[in-house]
XYZ file of C-alpha atoms in Angstrom:
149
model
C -6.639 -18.424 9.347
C -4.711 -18.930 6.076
C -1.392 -18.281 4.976
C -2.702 -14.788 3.093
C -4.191 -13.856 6.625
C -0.833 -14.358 8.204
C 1.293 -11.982 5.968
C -1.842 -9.275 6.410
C -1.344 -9.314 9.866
C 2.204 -8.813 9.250
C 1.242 -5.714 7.681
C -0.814 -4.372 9.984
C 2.252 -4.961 12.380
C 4.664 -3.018 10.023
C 2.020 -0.423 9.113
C 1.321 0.590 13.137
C 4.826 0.848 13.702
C 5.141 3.085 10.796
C 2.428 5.401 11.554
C 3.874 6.082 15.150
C 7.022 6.676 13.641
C 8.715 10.166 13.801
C 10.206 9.859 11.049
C 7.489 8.724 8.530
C 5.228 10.892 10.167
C 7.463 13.665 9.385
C 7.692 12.098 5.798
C 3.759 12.340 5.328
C 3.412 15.803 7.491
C 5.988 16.832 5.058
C 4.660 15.331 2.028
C 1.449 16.848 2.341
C 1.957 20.167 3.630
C -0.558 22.952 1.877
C -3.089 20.323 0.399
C -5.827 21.691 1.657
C -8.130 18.358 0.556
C -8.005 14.910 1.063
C -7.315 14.302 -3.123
C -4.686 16.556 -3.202
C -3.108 14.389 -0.065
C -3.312 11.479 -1.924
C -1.733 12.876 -5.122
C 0.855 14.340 -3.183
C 1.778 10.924 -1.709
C 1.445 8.874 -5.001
C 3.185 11.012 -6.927
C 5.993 11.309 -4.087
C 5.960 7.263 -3.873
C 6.255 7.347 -7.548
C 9.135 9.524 -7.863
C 11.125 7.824 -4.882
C 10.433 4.044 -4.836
C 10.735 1.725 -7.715
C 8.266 -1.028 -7.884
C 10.548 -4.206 -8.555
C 8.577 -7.609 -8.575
C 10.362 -10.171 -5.796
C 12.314 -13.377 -7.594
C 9.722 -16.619 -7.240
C 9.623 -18.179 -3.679
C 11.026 -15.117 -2.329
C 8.208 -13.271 -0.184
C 9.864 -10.388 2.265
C 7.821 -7.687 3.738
C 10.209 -4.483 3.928
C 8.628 -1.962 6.513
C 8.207 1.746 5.076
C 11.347 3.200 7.118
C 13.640 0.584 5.491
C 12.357 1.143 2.158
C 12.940 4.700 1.882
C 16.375 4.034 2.391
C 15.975 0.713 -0.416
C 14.262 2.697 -2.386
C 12.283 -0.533 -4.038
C 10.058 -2.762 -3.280
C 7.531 -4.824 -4.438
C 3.411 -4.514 -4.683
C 3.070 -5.452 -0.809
C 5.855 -2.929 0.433
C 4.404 -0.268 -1.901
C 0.729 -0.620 -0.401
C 2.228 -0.761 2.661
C 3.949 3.071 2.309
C 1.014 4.310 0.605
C -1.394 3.291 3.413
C 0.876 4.379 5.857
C 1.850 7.708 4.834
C -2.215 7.998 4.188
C -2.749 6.897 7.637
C -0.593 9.441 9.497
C -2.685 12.361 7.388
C -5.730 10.484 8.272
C -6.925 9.176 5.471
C -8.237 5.533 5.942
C -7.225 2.913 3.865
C -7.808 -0.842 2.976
C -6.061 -3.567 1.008
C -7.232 -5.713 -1.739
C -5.777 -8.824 -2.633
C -6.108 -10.520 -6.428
C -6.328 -13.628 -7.485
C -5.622 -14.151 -11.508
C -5.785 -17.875 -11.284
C -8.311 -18.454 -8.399
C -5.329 -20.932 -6.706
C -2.836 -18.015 -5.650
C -2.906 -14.909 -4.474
C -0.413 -12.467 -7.214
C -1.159 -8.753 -6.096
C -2.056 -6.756 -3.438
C -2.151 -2.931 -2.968
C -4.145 0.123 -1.341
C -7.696 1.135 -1.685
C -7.933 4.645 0.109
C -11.061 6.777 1.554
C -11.218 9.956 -0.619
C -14.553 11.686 -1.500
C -17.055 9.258 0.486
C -15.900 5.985 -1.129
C -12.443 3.686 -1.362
C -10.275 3.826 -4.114
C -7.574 2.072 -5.543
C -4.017 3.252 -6.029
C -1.660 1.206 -7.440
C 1.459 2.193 -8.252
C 2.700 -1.289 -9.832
C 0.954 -1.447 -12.717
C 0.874 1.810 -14.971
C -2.248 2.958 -14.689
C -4.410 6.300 -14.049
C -4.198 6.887 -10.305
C -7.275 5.315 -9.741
C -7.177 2.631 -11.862
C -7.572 -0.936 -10.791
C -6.289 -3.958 -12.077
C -9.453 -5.703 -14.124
C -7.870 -9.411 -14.897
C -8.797 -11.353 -11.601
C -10.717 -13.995 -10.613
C -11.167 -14.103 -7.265
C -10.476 -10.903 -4.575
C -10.246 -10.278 -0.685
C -10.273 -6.773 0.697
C -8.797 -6.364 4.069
C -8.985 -3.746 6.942
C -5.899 -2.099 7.572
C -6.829 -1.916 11.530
Protein backbone atom coordinates (compact mmCIF):
# COMPACT_ATOMS: atom_id res chain seq x y z
CA UNK A 1 0.00 0.00 0.00
CA UNK A 2 1.33 3.45 -1.01
CA UNK A 3 1.14 6.73 0.35
CA UNK A 4 -1.92 7.66 -2.35
CA UNK A 5 -3.70 4.45 -0.90
CA UNK A 6 -3.37 5.79 2.58
CA UNK A 7 -5.06 9.27 2.09
CA UNK A 8 -7.97 7.20 -0.05
CA UNK A 9 -8.68 5.31 2.80
CA UNK A 10 -8.82 8.41 4.68
CA UNK A 11 -11.54 9.32 2.50
CA UNK A 12 -13.48 6.57 2.62
CA UNK A 13 -13.27 7.16 6.50
CA UNK A 14 -14.49 10.84 6.17
CA UNK A 15 -16.97 9.98 3.40
CA UNK A 16 -18.89 7.05 5.72
CA UNK A 17 -19.07 9.31 8.47
CA UNK A 18 -20.58 11.86 6.28
CA UNK A 19 -23.16 9.82 4.71
CA UNK A 20 -24.54 8.67 8.21
CA UNK A 21 -24.60 12.08 9.17
CA UNK A 22 -27.93 13.89 9.98
CA UNK A 23 -26.93 16.72 9.03
CA UNK A 24 -25.42 16.14 5.51
CA UNK A 25 -28.03 13.83 4.90
CA UNK A 26 -30.42 16.52 5.49
CA UNK A 27 -28.09 18.72 3.23
CA UNK A 28 -28.44 16.18 0.21
CA UNK A 29 -32.32 15.18 1.10
CA UNK A 30 -32.63 18.85 0.95
CA UNK A 31 -30.57 19.56 -1.96
CA UNK A 32 -32.30 17.29 -4.10
CA UNK A 33 -35.79 17.46 -3.24
CA UNK A 34 -38.25 17.29 -6.56
CA UNK A 35 -35.51 15.88 -9.01
CA UNK A 36 -37.27 13.31 -10.12
CA UNK A 37 -33.92 11.69 -12.05
CA UNK A 38 -30.67 10.79 -11.16
CA UNK A 39 -29.10 13.90 -13.66
CA UNK A 40 -31.13 16.32 -12.23
CA UNK A 41 -29.63 15.03 -8.61
CA UNK A 42 -26.39 15.52 -9.73
CA UNK A 43 -26.95 19.03 -11.16
CA UNK A 44 -28.66 19.96 -8.19
CA UNK A 45 -25.61 19.02 -6.07
CA UNK A 46 -22.90 20.52 -8.42
CA UNK A 47 -24.45 23.46 -8.92
CA UNK A 48 -25.21 23.74 -5.00
CA UNK A 49 -21.32 22.80 -4.35
CA UNK A 50 -20.57 25.42 -6.83
CA UNK A 51 -22.45 28.16 -5.39
CA UNK A 52 -21.35 27.36 -1.67
CA UNK A 53 -17.72 26.09 -1.62
CA UNK A 54 -14.80 27.74 -3.22
CA UNK A 55 -12.23 25.51 -4.66
CA UNK A 56 -8.86 27.01 -3.20
CA UNK A 57 -5.65 24.92 -4.12
CA UNK A 58 -3.68 23.93 -0.57
CA UNK A 59 -0.04 25.92 -0.15
CA UNK A 60 2.88 23.16 -1.23
CA UNK A 61 3.60 20.47 1.49
CA UNK A 62 0.40 21.21 3.03
CA UNK A 63 -2.04 18.10 2.45
CA UNK A 64 -5.29 18.28 4.98
CA UNK A 65 -8.37 16.34 4.33
CA UNK A 66 -11.39 18.59 5.67
CA UNK A 67 -14.51 16.23 6.17
CA UNK A 68 -17.82 17.57 4.37
CA UNK A 69 -19.51 18.83 7.79
CA UNK A 70 -16.47 21.07 8.49
CA UNK A 71 -16.35 22.40 5.13
CA UNK A 72 -19.71 23.70 4.87
CA UNK A 73 -18.98 25.76 7.64
CA UNK A 74 -15.15 26.65 5.75
CA UNK A 75 -16.74 27.06 2.92
CA UNK A 76 -13.34 26.05 0.79
CA UNK A 77 -11.47 23.50 0.12
CA UNK A 78 -9.35 21.99 -2.17
CA UNK A 79 -9.83 19.18 -5.17
CA UNK A 80 -9.80 16.23 -2.47
CA UNK A 81 -12.37 17.96 0.00
CA UNK A 82 -14.53 18.92 -3.01
CA UNK A 83 -14.73 15.18 -4.36
CA UNK A 84 -15.19 14.26 -1.11
CA UNK A 85 -18.74 16.49 -0.69
CA UNK A 86 -19.73 15.68 -4.06
CA UNK A 87 -19.51 11.89 -3.52
CA UNK A 88 -20.98 12.18 -0.35
CA UNK A 89 -23.94 14.20 -0.86
CA UNK A 90 -24.31 11.69 -4.11
CA UNK A 91 -24.04 8.84 -1.82
CA UNK A 92 -26.80 9.71 0.66
CA UNK A 93 -29.29 10.10 -2.65
CA UNK A 94 -27.84 6.93 -3.83
CA UNK A 95 -26.01 7.62 -6.51
CA UNK A 96 -22.65 5.65 -6.59
CA UNK A 97 -19.57 7.24 -7.08
CA UNK A 98 -15.76 6.66 -7.65
CA UNK A 99 -12.56 8.70 -7.55
CA UNK A 100 -9.93 9.21 -10.07
CA UNK A 101 -6.62 10.27 -9.34
CA UNK A 102 -4.14 12.16 -12.10
CA UNK A 103 -0.89 12.09 -12.63
CA UNK A 104 0.55 15.12 -15.01
CA UNK A 105 4.12 14.14 -14.48
CA UNK A 106 3.89 10.30 -14.02
CA UNK A 107 6.10 10.91 -10.46
CA UNK A 108 3.17 12.62 -8.38
CA UNK A 109 -0.12 12.40 -7.97
CA UNK A 110 -1.74 16.49 -8.58
CA UNK A 111 -5.65 15.93 -8.74
CA UNK A 112 -8.24 13.92 -7.67
CA UNK A 113 -12.07 14.28 -7.88
CA UNK A 114 -15.52 12.35 -8.43
CA UNK A 115 -16.63 10.16 -11.21
CA UNK A 116 -20.46 9.49 -10.51
CA UNK A 117 -23.04 6.66 -11.84
CA UNK A 118 -25.66 8.57 -13.93
CA UNK A 119 -27.34 7.02 -17.04
CA UNK A 120 -25.56 3.43 -16.98
CA UNK A 121 -21.95 4.69 -16.96
CA UNK A 122 -19.46 6.95 -14.50
CA UNK A 123 -18.86 10.36 -15.05
CA UNK A 124 -16.68 12.93 -14.05
CA UNK A 125 -17.51 16.09 -12.15
CA UNK A 126 -15.07 18.35 -11.32
CA UNK A 127 -15.67 21.36 -9.93
CA UNK A 128 -11.86 22.63 -9.80
CA UNK A 129 -11.16 23.19 -13.05
CA UNK A 130 -13.83 25.22 -15.16
CA UNK A 131 -15.19 22.96 -17.21
CA UNK A 132 -18.71 21.60 -18.62
CA UNK A 133 -20.11 19.44 -15.84
CA UNK A 134 -18.88 16.50 -17.30
CA UNK A 135 -15.79 17.44 -18.44
CA UNK A 136 -12.58 15.77 -17.48
CA UNK A 137 -9.28 16.96 -17.16
CA UNK A 138 -7.31 15.63 -20.56
CA UNK A 139 -3.43 16.59 -19.59
CA UNK A 140 -2.33 13.39 -17.57
CA UNK A 141 -0.09 10.83 -17.82
CA UNK A 142 -0.76 8.30 -15.68
CA UNK A 143 -4.43 7.67 -13.66
CA UNK A 144 -5.90 5.44 -10.76
CA UNK A 145 -9.62 5.19 -10.22
CA UNK A 146 -10.68 4.16 -6.82
CA UNK A 147 -13.88 2.66 -5.19
CA UNK A 148 -15.45 4.84 -2.86
CA UNK A 149 -16.56 1.62 -0.63
Amino acid sequence: MDELDVKINRLRRYYWEAINNPVIRNLAYRITYGAKTDMEKVERIANWVKSNIRYRREPPKLDIIVPPLRLINLRTGDCEDLSLIISSLSGVVGIPSKWKVISQDGRMWHHIYPLLWVNGSYRPVDLSVPLPLFGEVKNFVKYRIYNVY
